[in-house]
mmCIF file of C-alpha atoms in Angstrom:
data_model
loop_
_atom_site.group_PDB
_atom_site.id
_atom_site.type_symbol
_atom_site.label_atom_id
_atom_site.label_comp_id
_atom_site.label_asym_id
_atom_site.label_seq_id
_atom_site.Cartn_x
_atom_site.Cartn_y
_atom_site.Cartn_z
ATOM 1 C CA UNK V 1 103.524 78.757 91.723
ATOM 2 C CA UNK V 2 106.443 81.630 92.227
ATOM 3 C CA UNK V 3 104.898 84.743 93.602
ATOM 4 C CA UNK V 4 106.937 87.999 94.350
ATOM 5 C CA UNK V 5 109.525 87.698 97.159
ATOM 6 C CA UNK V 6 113.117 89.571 97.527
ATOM 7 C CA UNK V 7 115.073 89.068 94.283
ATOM 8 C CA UNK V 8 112.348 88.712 92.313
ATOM 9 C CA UNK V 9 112.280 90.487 89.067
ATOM 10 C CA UNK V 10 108.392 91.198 88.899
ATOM 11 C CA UNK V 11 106.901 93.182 85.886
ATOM 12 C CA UNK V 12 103.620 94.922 86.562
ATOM 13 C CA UNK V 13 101.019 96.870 84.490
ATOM 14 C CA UNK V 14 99.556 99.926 86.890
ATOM 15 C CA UNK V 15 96.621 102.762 86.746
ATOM 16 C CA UNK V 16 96.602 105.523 89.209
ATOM 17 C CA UNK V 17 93.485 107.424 89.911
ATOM 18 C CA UNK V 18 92.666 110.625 91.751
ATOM 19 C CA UNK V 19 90.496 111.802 94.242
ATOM 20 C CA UNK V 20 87.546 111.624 91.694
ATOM 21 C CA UNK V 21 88.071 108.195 90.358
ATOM 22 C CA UNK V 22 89.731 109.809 87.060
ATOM 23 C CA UNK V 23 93.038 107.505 85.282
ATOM 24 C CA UNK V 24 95.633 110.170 85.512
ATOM 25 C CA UNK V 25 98.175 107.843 84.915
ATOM 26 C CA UNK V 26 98.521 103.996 83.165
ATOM 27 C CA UNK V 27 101.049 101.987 81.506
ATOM 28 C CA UNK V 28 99.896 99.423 79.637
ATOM 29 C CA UNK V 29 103.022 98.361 78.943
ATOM 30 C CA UNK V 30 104.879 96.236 81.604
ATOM 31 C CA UNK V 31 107.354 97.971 83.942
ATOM 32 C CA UNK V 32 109.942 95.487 85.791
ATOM 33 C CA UNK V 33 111.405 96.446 88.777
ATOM 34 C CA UNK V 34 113.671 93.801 91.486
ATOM 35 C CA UNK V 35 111.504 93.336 94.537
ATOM 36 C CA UNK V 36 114.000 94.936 97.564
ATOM 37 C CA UNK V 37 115.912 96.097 95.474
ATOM 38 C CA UNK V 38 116.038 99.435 95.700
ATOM 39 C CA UNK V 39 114.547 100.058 92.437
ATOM 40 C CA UNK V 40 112.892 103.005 92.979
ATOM 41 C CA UNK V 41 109.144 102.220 92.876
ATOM 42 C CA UNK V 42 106.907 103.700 95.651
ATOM 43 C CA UNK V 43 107.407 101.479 98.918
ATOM 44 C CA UNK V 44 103.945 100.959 99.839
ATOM 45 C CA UNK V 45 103.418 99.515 96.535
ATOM 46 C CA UNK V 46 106.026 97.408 96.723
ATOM 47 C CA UNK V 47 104.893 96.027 100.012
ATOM 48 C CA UNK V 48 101.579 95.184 98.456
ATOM 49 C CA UNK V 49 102.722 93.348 95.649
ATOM 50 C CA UNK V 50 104.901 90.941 97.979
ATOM 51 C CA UNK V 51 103.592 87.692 98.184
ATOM 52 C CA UNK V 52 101.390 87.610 95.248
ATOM 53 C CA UNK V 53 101.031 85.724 91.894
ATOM 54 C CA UNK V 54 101.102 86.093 88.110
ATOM 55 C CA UNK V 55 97.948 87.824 87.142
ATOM 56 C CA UNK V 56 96.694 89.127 90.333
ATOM 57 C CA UNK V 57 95.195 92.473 90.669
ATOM 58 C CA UNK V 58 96.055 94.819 93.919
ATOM 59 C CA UNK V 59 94.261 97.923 94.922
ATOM 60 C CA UNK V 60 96.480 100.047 96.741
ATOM 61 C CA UNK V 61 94.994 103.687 98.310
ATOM 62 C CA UNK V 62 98.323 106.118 98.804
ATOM 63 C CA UNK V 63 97.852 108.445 101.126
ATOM 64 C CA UNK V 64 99.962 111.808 100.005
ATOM 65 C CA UNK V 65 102.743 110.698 102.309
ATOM 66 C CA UNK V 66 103.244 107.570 100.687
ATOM 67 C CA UNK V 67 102.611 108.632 97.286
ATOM 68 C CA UNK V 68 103.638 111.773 95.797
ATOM 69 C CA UNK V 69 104.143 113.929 99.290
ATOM 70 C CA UNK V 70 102.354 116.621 101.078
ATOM 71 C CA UNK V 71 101.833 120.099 98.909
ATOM 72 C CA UNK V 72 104.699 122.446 99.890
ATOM 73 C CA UNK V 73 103.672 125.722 99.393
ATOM 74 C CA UNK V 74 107.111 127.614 99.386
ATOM 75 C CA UNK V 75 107.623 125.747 96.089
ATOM 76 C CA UNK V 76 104.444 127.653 94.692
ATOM 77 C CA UNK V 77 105.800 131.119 93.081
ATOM 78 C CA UNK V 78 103.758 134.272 91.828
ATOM 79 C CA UNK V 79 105.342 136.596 89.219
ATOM 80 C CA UNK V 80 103.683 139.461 86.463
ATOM 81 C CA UNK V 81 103.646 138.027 83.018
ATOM 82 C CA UNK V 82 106.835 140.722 82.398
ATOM 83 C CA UNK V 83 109.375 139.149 84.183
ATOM 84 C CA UNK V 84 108.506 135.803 82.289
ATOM 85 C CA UNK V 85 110.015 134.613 78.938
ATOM 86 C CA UNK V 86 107.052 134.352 76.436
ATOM 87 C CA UNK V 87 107.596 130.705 75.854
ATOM 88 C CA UNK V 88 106.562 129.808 79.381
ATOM 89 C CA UNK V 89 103.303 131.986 78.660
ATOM 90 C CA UNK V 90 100.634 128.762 78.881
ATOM 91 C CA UNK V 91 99.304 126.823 81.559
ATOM 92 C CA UNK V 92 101.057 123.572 81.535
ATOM 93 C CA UNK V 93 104.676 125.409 80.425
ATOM 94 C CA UNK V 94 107.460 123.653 82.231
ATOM 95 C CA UNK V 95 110.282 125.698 83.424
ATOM 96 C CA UNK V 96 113.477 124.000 85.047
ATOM 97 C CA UNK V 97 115.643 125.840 87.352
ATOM 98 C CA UNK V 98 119.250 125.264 88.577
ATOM 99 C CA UNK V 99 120.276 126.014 92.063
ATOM 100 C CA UNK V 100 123.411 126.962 93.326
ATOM 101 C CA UNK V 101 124.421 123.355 93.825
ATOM 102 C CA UNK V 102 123.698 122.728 90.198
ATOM 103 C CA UNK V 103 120.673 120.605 91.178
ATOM 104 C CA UNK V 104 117.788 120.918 88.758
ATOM 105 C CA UNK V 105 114.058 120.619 89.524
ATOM 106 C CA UNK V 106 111.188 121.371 87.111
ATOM 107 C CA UNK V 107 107.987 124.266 88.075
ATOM 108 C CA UNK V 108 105.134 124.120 85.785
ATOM 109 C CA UNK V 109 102.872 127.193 84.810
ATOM 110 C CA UNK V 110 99.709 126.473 86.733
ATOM 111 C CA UNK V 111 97.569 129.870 86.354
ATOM 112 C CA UNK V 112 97.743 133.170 84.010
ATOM 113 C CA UNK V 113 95.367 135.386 85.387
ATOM 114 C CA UNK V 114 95.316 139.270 85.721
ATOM 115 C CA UNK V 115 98.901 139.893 84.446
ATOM 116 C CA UNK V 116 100.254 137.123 86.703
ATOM 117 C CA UNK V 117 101.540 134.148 86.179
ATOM 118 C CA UNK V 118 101.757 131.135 88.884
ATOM 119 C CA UNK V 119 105.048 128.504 88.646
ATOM 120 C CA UNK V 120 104.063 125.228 91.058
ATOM 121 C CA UNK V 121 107.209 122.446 91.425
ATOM 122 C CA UNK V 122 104.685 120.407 93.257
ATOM 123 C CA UNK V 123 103.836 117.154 91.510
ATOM 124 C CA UNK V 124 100.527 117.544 90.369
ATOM 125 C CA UNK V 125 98.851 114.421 92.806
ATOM 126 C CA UNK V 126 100.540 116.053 95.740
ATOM 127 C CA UNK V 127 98.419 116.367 98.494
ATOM 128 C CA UNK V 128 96.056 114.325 96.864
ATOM 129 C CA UNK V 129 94.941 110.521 98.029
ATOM 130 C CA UNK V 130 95.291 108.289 94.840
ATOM 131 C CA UNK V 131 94.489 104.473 94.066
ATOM 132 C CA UNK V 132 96.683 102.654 92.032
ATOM 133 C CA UNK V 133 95.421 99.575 90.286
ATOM 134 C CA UNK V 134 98.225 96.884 89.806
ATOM 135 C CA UNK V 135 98.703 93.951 87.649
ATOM 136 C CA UNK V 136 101.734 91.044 88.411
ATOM 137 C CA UNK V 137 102.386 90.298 84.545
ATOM 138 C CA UNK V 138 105.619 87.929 85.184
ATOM 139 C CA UNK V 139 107.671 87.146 88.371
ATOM 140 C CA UNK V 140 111.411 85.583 87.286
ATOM 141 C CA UNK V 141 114.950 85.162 89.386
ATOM 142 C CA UNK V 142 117.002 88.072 88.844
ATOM 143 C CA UNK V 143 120.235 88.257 87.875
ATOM 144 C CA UNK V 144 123.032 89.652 90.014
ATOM 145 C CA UNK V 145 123.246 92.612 87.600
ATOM 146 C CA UNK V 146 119.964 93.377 88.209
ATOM 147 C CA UNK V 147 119.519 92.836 91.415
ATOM 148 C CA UNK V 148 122.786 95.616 91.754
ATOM 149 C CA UNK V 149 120.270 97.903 89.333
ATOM 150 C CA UNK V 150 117.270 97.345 91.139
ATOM 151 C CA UNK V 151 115.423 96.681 87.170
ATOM 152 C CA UNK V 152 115.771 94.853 84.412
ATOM 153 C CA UNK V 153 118.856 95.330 82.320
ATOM 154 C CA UNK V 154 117.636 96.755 79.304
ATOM 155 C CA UNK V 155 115.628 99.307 80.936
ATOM 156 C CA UNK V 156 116.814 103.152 81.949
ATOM 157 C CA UNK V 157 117.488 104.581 85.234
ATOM 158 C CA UNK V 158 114.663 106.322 86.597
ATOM 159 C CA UNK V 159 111.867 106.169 88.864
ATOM 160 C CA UNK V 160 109.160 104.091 88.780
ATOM 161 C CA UNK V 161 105.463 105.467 90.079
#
């Protein structure tokens, strides 16, 4: 039986739950990635995933430093309702700025409350430790192309969770 080794192009269904148990994330849908690869998925979940089978099901527990990092407070930013645009005027408004080296990251409106308005780039599970439930849907050889890409040909650049 193949099982998921270096080269392998291994699709995977995945949940991830908070702190309380609660699905805050789950694709259904399988995501491929090339195992050691570089493809961009999380290492620890990677590492878990090594070594197993079509239609096995991990449970992984990421700590925030191997999942979506430590809260960073300085990223947190406090400003009176005024100085906003009224489009960003709702919790859950995201706001992308530019720096002066042209990189881009997006803030999201976390709190309106007495005239102020709170802007977080934090991911929202940072800090937090999640579970992630995974699924190994199909394990195949990659090809060279792949392997270079770290996923499956047809699919996007991007990260993977």
């Amino acid at each position: 039986m193949v099982t998921v080794a270096r080269h392998k192009l291994v699709f995977i269904t995945y949940s991830i739950l908070d702190q309380r148990g609660m699905v805050v994330e789950q694709h259904d849908l399988p995501v491929g990635y090339v195992q050691g690869a570089n493809s961009g998925i999380l290492p620890a979940i990677e590492a878990a995933v090594a070594g197993r089978k079509i239609g096995e099901r991990i449970e992984i527990t990421l700590p925030p430093e191997d999942g979506y990092g430590v809260r960073d407070e300085s990223l947190v930013f406090v400003d009176t309702l005024e100085n906003v645009p009224p489009e960003f005027h709702r919790v859950g408004a995201e706001v992308l700025f530019e720096n002066a080296s042209g990189e881009t990251k997006v803030f999201y409106v976390t709190a309106i409350e007495n005239g102020q308005l709170t802007l977080d780039g934090n991911p929202s599970l940072a800090g937090q430790t999640v579970t992630c439930v995974v699924n190994v849907v199909d394990i195949r050889d990659a090809t060279p192309e792949e392997i270079h890409n770290g996923r499956p040909l047809d699919v996007k650049t991007g990260t993977v969770h």
